[in-house]
XYZ file of C-alpha atoms in Angstrom:
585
model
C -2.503 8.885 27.077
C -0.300 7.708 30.067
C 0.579 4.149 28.826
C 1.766 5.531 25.365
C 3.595 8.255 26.862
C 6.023 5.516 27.962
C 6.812 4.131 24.491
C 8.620 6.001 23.260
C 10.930 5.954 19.886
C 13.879 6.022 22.435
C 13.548 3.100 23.729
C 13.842 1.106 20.315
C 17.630 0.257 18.951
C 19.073 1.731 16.500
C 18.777 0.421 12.869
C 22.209 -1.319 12.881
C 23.281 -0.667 8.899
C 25.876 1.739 7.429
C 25.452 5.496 7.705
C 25.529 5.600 4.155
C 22.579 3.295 3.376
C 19.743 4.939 2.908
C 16.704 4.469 5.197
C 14.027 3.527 2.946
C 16.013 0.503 1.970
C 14.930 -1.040 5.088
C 11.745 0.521 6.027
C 8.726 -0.613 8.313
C 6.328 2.042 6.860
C 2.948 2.140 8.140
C -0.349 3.395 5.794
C -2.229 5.671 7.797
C -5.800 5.903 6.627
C -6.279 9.540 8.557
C -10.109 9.038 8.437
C -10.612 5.663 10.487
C -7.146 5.731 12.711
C -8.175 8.672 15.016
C -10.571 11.178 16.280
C -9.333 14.057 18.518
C -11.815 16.823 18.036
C -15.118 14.569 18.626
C -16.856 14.712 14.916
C -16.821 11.007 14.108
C -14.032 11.565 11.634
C -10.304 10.781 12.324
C -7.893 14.116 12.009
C -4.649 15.019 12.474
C -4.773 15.702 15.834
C -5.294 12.422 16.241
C -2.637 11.001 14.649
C -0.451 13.229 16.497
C -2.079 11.967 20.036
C -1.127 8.195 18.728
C 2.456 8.853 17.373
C 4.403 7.544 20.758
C 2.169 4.197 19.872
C 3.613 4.280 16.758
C 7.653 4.784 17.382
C 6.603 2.062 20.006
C 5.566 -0.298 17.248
C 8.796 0.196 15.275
C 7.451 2.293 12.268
C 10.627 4.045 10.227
C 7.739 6.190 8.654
C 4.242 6.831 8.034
C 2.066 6.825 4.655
C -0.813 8.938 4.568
C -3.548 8.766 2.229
C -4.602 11.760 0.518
C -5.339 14.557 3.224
C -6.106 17.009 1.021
C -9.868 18.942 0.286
C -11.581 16.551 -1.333
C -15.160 16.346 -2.101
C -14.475 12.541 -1.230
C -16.261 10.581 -4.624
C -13.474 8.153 -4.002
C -12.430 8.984 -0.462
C -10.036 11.726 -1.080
C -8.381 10.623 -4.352
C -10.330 13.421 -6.426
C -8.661 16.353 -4.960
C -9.375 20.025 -5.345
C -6.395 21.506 -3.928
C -2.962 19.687 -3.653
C -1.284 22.136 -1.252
C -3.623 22.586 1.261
C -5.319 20.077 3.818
C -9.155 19.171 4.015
C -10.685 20.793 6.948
C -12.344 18.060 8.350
C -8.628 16.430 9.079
C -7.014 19.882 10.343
C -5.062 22.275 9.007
C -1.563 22.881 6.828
C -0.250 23.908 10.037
C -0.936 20.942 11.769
C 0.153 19.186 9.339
C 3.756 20.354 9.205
C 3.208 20.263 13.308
C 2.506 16.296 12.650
C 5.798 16.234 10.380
C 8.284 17.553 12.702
C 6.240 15.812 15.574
C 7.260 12.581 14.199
C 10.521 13.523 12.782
C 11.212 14.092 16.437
C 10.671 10.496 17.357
C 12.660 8.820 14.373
C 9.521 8.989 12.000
C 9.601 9.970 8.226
C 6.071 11.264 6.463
C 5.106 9.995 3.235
C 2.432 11.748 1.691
C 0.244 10.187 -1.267
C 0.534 12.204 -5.010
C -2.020 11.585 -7.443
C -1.321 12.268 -11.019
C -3.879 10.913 -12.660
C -6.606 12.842 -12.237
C -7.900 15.512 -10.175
C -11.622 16.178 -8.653
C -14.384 17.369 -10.832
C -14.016 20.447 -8.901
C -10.754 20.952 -8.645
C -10.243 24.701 -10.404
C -8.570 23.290 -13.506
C -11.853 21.339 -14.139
C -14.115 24.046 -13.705
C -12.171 26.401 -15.962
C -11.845 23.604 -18.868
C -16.109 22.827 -18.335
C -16.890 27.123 -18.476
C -14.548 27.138 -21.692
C -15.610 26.147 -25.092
C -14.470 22.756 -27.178
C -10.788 23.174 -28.229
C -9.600 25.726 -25.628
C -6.390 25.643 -23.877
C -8.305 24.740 -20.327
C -9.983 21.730 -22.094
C -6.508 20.332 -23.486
C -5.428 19.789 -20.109
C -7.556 16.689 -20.256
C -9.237 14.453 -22.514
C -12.050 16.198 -24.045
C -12.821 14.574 -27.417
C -16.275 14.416 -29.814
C -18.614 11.348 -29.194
C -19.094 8.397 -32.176
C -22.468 7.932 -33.734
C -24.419 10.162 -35.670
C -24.633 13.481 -33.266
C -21.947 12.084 -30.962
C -24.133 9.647 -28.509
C -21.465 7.384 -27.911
C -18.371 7.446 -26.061
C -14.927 8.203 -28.269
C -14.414 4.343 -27.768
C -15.130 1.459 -25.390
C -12.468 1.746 -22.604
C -13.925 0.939 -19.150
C -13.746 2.851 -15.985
C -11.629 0.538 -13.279
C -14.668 1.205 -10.908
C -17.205 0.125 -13.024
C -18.878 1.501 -16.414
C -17.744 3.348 -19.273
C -14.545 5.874 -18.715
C -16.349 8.811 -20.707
C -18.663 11.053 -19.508
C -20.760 13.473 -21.936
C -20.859 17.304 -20.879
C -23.752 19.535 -21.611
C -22.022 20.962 -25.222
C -21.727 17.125 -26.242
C -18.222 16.596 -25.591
C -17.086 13.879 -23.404
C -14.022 14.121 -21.237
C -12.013 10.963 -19.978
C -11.958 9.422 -16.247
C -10.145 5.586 -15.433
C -12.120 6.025 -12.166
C -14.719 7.898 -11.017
C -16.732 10.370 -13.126
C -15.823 13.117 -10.263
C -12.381 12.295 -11.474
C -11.424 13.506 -14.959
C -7.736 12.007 -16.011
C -5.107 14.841 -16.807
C -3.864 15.567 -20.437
C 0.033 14.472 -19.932
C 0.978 15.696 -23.607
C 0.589 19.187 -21.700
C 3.671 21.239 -20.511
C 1.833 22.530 -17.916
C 0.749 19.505 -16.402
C 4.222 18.428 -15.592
C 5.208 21.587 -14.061
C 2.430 21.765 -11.776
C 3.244 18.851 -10.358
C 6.770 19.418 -9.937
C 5.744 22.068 -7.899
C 3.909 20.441 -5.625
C 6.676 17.863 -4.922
C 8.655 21.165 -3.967
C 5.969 22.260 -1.874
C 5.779 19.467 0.365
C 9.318 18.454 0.292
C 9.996 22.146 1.768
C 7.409 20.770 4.565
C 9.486 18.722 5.736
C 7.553 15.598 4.110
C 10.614 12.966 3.468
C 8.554 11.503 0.058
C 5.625 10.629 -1.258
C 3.941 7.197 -2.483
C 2.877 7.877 -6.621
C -0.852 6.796 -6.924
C -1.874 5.177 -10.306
C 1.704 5.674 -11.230
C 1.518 3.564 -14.198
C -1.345 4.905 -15.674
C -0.437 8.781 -16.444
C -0.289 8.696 -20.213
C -2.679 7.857 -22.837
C -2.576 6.800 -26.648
C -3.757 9.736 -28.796
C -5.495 7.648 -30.936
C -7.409 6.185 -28.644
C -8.087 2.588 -29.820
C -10.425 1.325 -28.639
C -9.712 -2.528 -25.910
C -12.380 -4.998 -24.449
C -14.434 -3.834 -22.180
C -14.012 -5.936 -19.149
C -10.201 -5.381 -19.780
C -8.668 -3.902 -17.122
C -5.250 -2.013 -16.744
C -3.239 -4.900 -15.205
C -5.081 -7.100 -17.250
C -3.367 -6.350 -20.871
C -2.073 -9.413 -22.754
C -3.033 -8.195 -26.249
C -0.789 -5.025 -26.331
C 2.931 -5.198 -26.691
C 4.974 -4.231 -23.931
C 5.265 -0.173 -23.430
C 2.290 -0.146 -25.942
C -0.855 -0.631 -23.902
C -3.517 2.382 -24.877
C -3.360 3.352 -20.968
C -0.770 1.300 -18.570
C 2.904 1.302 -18.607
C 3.325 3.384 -21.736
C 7.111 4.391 -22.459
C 6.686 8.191 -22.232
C 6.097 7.777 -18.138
C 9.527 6.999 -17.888
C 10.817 10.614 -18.245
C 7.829 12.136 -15.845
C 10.030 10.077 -13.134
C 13.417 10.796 -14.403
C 12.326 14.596 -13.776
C 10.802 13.785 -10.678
C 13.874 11.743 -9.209
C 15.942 15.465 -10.104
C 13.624 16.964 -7.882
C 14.014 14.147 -5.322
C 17.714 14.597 -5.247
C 18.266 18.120 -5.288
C 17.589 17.740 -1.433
C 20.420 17.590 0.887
C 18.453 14.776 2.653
C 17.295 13.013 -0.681
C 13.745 12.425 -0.404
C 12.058 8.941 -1.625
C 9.792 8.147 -4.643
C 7.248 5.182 -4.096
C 5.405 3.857 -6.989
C 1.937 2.188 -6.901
C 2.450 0.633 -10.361
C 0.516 -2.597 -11.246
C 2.036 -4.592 -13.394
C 2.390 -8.446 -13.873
C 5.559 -8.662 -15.927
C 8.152 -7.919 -13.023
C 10.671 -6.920 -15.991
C 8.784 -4.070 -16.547
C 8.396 -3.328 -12.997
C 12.221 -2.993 -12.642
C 12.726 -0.124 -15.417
C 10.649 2.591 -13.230
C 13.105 1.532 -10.354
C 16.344 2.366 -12.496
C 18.800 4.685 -10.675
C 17.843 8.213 -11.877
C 14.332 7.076 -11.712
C 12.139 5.557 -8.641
C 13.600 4.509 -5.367
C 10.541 1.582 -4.948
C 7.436 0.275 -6.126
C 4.879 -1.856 -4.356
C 5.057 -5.361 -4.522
C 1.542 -6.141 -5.483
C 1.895 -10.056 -6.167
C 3.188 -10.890 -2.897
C 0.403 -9.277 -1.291
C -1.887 -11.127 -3.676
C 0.068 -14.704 -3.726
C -1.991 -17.737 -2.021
C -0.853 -18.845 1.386
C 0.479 -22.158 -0.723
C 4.200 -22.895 -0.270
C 4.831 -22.802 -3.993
C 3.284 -19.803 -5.372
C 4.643 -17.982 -2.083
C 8.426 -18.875 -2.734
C 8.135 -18.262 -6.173
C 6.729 -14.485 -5.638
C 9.656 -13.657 -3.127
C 12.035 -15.181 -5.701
C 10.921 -12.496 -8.528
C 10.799 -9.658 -6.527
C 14.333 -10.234 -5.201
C 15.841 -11.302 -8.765
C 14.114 -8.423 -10.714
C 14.872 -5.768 -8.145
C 18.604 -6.925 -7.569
C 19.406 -6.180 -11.446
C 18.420 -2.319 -10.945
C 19.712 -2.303 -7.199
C 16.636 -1.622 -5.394
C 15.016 -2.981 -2.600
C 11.857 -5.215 -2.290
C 8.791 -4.037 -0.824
C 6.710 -6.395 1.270
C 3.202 -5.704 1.842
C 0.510 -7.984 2.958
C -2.990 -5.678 3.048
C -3.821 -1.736 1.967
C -6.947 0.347 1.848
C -8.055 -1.394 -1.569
C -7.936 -5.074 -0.461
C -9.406 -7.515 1.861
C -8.146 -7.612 5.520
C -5.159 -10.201 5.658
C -7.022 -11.979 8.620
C -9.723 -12.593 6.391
C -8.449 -13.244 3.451
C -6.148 -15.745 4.781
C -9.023 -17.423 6.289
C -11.125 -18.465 3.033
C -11.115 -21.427 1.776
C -10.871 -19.861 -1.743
C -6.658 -18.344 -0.741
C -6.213 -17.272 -4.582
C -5.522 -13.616 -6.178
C -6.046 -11.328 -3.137
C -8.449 -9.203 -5.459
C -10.643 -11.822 -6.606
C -11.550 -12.925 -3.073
C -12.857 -9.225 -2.261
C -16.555 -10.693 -2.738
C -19.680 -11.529 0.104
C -20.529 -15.190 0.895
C -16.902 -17.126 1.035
C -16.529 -19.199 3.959
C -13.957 -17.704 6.011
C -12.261 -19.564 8.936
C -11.236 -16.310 10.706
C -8.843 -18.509 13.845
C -7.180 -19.920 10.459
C -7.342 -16.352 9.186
C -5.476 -15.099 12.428
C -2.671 -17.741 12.223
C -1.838 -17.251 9.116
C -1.585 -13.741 9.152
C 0.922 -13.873 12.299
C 2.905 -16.698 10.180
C 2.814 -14.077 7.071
C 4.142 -11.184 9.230
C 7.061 -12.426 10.404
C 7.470 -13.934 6.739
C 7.381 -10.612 5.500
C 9.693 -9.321 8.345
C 12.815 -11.452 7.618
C 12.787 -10.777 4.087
C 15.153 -8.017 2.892
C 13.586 -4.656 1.956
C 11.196 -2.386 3.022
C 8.064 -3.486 4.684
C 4.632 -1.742 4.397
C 1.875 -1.898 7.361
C -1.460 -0.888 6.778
C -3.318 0.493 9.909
C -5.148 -2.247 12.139
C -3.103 -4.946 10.207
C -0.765 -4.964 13.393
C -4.363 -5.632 15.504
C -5.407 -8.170 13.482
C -8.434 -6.785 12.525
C -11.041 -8.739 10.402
C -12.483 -7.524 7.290
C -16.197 -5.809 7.908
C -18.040 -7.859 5.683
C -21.649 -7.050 7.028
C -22.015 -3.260 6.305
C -25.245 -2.122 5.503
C -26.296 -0.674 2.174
C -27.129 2.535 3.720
C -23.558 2.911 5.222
C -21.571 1.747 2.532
C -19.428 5.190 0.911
C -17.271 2.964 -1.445
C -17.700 4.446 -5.709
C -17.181 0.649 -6.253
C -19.749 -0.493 -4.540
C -22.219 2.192 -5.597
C -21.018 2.015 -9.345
C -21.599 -1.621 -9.616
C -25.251 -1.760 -8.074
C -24.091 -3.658 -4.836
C -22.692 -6.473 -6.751
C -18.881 -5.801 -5.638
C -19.228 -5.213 -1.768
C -16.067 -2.697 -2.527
C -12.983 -1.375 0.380
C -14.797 -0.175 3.143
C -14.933 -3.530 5.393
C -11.013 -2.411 5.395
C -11.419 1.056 6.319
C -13.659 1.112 9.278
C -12.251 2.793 12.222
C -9.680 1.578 14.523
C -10.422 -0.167 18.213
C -8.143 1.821 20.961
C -9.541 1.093 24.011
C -12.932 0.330 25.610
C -15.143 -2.507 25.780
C -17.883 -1.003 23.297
C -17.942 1.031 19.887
C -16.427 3.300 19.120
C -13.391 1.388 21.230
C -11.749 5.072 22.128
C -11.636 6.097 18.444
C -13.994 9.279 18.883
C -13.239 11.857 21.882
C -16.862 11.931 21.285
C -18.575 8.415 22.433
C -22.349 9.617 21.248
C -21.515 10.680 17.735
C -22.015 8.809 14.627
C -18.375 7.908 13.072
C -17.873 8.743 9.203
C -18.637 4.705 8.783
C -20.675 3.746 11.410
C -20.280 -0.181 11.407
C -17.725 -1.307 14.134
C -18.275 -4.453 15.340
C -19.374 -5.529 18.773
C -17.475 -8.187 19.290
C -13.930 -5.945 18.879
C -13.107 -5.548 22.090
C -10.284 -7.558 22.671
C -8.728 -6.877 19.367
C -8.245 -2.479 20.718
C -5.228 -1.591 21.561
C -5.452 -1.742 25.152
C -6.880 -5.107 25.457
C -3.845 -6.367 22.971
C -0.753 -4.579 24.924
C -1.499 -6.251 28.174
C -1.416 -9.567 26.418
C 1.868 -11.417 25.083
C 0.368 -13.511 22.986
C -1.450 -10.674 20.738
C -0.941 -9.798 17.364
C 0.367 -6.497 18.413
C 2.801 -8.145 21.041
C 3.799 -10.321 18.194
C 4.625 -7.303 15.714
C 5.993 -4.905 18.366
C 8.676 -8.327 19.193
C 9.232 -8.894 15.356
C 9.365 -5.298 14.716
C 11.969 -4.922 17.667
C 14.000 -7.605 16.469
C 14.149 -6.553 13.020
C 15.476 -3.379 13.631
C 18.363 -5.270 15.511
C 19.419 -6.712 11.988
C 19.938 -10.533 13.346
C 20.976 -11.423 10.108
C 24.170 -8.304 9.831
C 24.284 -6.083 6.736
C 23.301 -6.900 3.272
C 20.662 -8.467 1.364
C 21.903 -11.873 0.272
C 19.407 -14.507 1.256
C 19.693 -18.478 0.602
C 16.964 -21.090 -0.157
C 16.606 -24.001 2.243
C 15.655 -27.130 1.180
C 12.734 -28.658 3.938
C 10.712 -30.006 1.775
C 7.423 -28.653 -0.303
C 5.562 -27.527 2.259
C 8.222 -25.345 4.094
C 9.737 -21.938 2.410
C 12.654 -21.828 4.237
C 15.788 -19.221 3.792
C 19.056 -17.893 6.013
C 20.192 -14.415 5.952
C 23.631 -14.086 7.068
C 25.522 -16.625 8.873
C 23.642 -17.915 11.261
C 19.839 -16.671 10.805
C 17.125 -18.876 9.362
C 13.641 -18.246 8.980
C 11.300 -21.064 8.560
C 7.201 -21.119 7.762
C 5.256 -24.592 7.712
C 2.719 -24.474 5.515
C 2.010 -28.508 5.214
C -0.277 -30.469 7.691
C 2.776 -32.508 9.291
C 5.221 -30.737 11.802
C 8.571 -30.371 11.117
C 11.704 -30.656 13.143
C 14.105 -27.982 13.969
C 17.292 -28.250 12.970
C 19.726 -29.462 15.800
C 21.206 -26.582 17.617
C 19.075 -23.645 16.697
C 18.179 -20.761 19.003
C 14.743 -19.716 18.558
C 14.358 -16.205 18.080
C 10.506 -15.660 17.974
C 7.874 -17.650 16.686
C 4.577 -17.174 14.925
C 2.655 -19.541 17.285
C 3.768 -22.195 19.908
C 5.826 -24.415 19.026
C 5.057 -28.175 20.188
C 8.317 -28.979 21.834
C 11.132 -28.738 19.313
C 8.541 -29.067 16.307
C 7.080 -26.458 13.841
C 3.349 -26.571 13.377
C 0.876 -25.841 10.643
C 0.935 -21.987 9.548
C 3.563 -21.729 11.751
C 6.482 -18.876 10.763
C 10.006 -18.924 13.282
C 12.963 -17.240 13.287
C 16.224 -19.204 14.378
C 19.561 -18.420 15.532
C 21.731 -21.317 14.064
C 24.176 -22.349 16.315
C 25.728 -25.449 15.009
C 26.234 -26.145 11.534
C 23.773 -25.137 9.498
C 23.335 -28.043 7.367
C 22.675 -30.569 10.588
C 18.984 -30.952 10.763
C 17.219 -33.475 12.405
C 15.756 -36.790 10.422
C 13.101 -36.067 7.912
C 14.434 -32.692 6.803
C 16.620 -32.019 4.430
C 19.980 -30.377 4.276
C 20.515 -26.551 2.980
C 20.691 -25.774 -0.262
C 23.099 -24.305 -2.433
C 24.104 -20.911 -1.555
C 23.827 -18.249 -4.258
C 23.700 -14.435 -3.522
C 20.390 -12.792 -4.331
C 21.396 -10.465 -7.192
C 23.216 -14.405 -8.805
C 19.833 -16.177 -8.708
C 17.036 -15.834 -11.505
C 14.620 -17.292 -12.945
């Protein structure tokens, strides 16, 4: 492609930040969801190939790294997180020697590869599996995961009542009458942790992809790994990140004390590197005290910051999230992450634009009103929110277009083990997975080298061309303009080194900080403009301003240059100063 050819990583600045700080502390990393971002070889499905194709697009955009979702063979019950074989890559996206192609491709243009782990469980088919379902009850291939005897008089019923996270009991009986254990799909049976062997297989295949090249890798389920051996039984509709009644590090299944040495063991692989390489946690937890200990120093480097990305667009909730995540994760010296949509969760755009702007998770359902030009501003205003904050920040493919959530998928179409498991009733993640628009004023929008074939999830919209790629970089006013700008500017560190941020006091509706000397970010959430303060630069803003005033869902991004605490009338003056890692709550 001619116009990406031209972006290049080169013409970005430089992080400015000390050569000993490591780069993950300051990320942009962006998810790539191989399947839907590109299609090189014409099948329908995206591969490698095409994300190599794409990566000048993406050094353009400012990404430090990419994330990529399980590419390994996978018979794809839960699209690629029941895998058969960890050190290899599923045809359909290429091969391993593509792969490490794609790796030192993007190394090449300033880009780190994350690849996605999942301890868990592995796929029904995986060889382990097969071994432990051809041996008898009690053999050494069964202990690997959680075989046990069923209750009731000739073992009918589960060992106890714990519930699958998609849906349904977590047991499944096998043909000799035992039943064997799965948090998720019945294609994927959870691993025994209490085993040796366990561990060391997955140490190995950190080394194996760490010796790729591959600069870390993002922990899936991370929390979940091991299991009381009792196995008491919980409520049903109880679900992992859901756990008042169990005492903290004592939960049957979630956040149990013993993971802490799995990462311990993990970080000594990590660092044996001379380029250490990064451990990313997907742990779920509500208590963000708990969420600090797996991010002590000798264990992992960050964890996702799941209740920002599920806090309301309300001015209270939102300041109070950021708040946590910088206080918890200043005690234990690691940085926040920020990310506002993934593969699991409803589009920002739309979620943004309900009227119901609750727990991100709980608005993942058919039939909500959704305001998608409310949807749209918002979701600028959140980005460069997200931006100025210090730590890393996650992007999840198409977030940077705007895309909407795909809410009208037919039945027939629909690939998601949530929706299937729970009759239709819980639409599930594919409205956020359907493929990307590149160019083009009809589907598939340059996705498919192919135009006439089917794609893997046939359902893009009609009505998407000016959201592609093409259509975006020829405007300025685009959501991709608007992230490429903030993106840009970001990397210039505006606000110098460090992490210390201060609260600014503009009322209720405005969450309002300053980095540094002289840089202030400010986001409008109330009905009634603001003022600016007197003397500020503006750096970028979210939407047009209206004249020196700052609008509804409105984010912007100040140079101050006069005193900091001269603000026009109606505002009020900054607030006490106080270092991040000084400020609790």
């Amino acid at each position: 492609m001619e116009t990406e050819a031209k972006e290049t990583a080169g013409e970005l600045p430089e992080r400015e930040q000390p050569a000993e700080r490591p780069w993950w502390r300051e990320a942009v990393v962006y998810q790539v969801y191989v399947r839907s971002f590109a299609d090189a070889n014409g099948d329908g499905t995206g591969d490698l190939a095409g994300v190599r194709a794409h990566l000048p697009y993406l050094a353009a955009l400012g990404a430090d790294a990419l994330w990529f979702n399980p590419w390994y063979p996978s018979p794809l019950a839960d699209a690629g997180y029941d895998i058969v074989d960890y050190r290899s890559i599923d045809p359909t996206f290429g091969t391993l020697q593509e792969a490490e192609q794609l790796i030192a491709e993007a190394r090449a243009l300033g880009i780190r590869t994350i690849v996605d782990i999942v301890p868990n469980h592995v796929s029904s088919q995986h060889p382990w599996f097969e071994e432990a379902l051809a041996g008898p009850p009690g053999s050494a291939a069964r202990q690997r995961f959680w075989f046990r005897s069923g209750r009731g008089v000739a073992g009918e019923l589960p060992p106890n009542e714990w519930q699958s996270i998609f849906g349904g009991p977590a047991w499944t009986r096998v043909p000799d009458g035992e039943w064997y254990l799965h948090l998720f799909a019945p294609e994927q049976p959870d691993l025994n942790w209490e085993r040796a062997e366990v561990w060391r297989e997955h140490e190995d295949i950190l080394r194996f992809w760490f010796g790729r090249g591959v600069a870390g890798v993002r922990i899936d389920s991370a929390a979940l790994l091991f299991k009381d051996p009792e196995l008491p039984d919980e409520l049903p509709d109880e679900l992992p990140h859901e756990s008042p009644g169990a005492a903290a590090g004592e939960h049957p299944f979630t956040d149990r004390d013993e993971l802490h040495e799995v990462y311990r063991r993990w970080r000594a692989v990590a660092d044996s590197y001379a380029e250490p390489r990064v451990l990313v946690g997907e742990v779920w937890l509500a208590d963000a005290g708990r969420l600090a200990r797996y991010l002590r120093p000798d264990e992992l480097h960050t964890a996702f910051n799941f209740d920002f990305l599920a806090c309301p667009w309300e001015p209270g909730p939102m300041r109070a999230s950021i708040e946590s995540a910088l206080a918890s994760h200043a005690r234990v010296d690691a940085p926040a992450t920020w990310v506002l949509s993934n593969h699991d969760v409803t589009r920002s755009v739309t979620r943004y634009g309900r009227a119901e702007t609750g727990f991100a998770f709980e608005a993942k359902r058919e039939g909500i009103p959704t305001d998608l030009l409310r949807g749209k501003r918002r979701a600028r205003a959140a980005a460069l929110l997200a931006m100025a904050l210090p730590g890393s920040m996650y992007i999840y493919q198409g977030e940077e277009l705007g895309l909407p959530e795909v809410e009208d998928i037919p039945p027939d179409k629909r690939q998601d083990p949530m929706w299937l498991r729970s009759g239709g009733l819980d639409p599930g993640r594919d409205g956020c997975r359907v493929c990307l628009p590149w160019s083009g004023t009809k589907p598939p929008y340059g996705f498919s080298s192919n135009p006439d074939v089917p794609l893997w999830l046939d359902h893009q919209p009609d009505d998407w061309a000016p959201l592609s790629v093409e259509a975006q970089s020829a405007d300025p006013g685009s959501m991709l303009s608007l992230y490429r700008a903030g993106l840009r500017t970001r990397r210039t560190a505006p606000w110098g080194a460090g992490d210390q941020l201060c609260w600014l006091d503009y009322g209720d509706e405005v969450v309002a900080f300053r980095r540094g000397d002289d840089f202030a970010c400010l986001v409008n959430f109330g009905s009634q403009p603001i003022d600016l303060p007197a003397g500020a630069q503006v750096l970028l803003s979210s939407a047009d301003l209206v004249g020196d005033r700052l609008s509804q869902d409105t984010t912007v991004w100040l140079v101050q240059t006069a005193d900091p605490g001269s603000v026009r009338p109606g505002t009020a003056s900054d607030a006490t100063q106080l270092p991040v890692n000084e400020r609790g709550r």
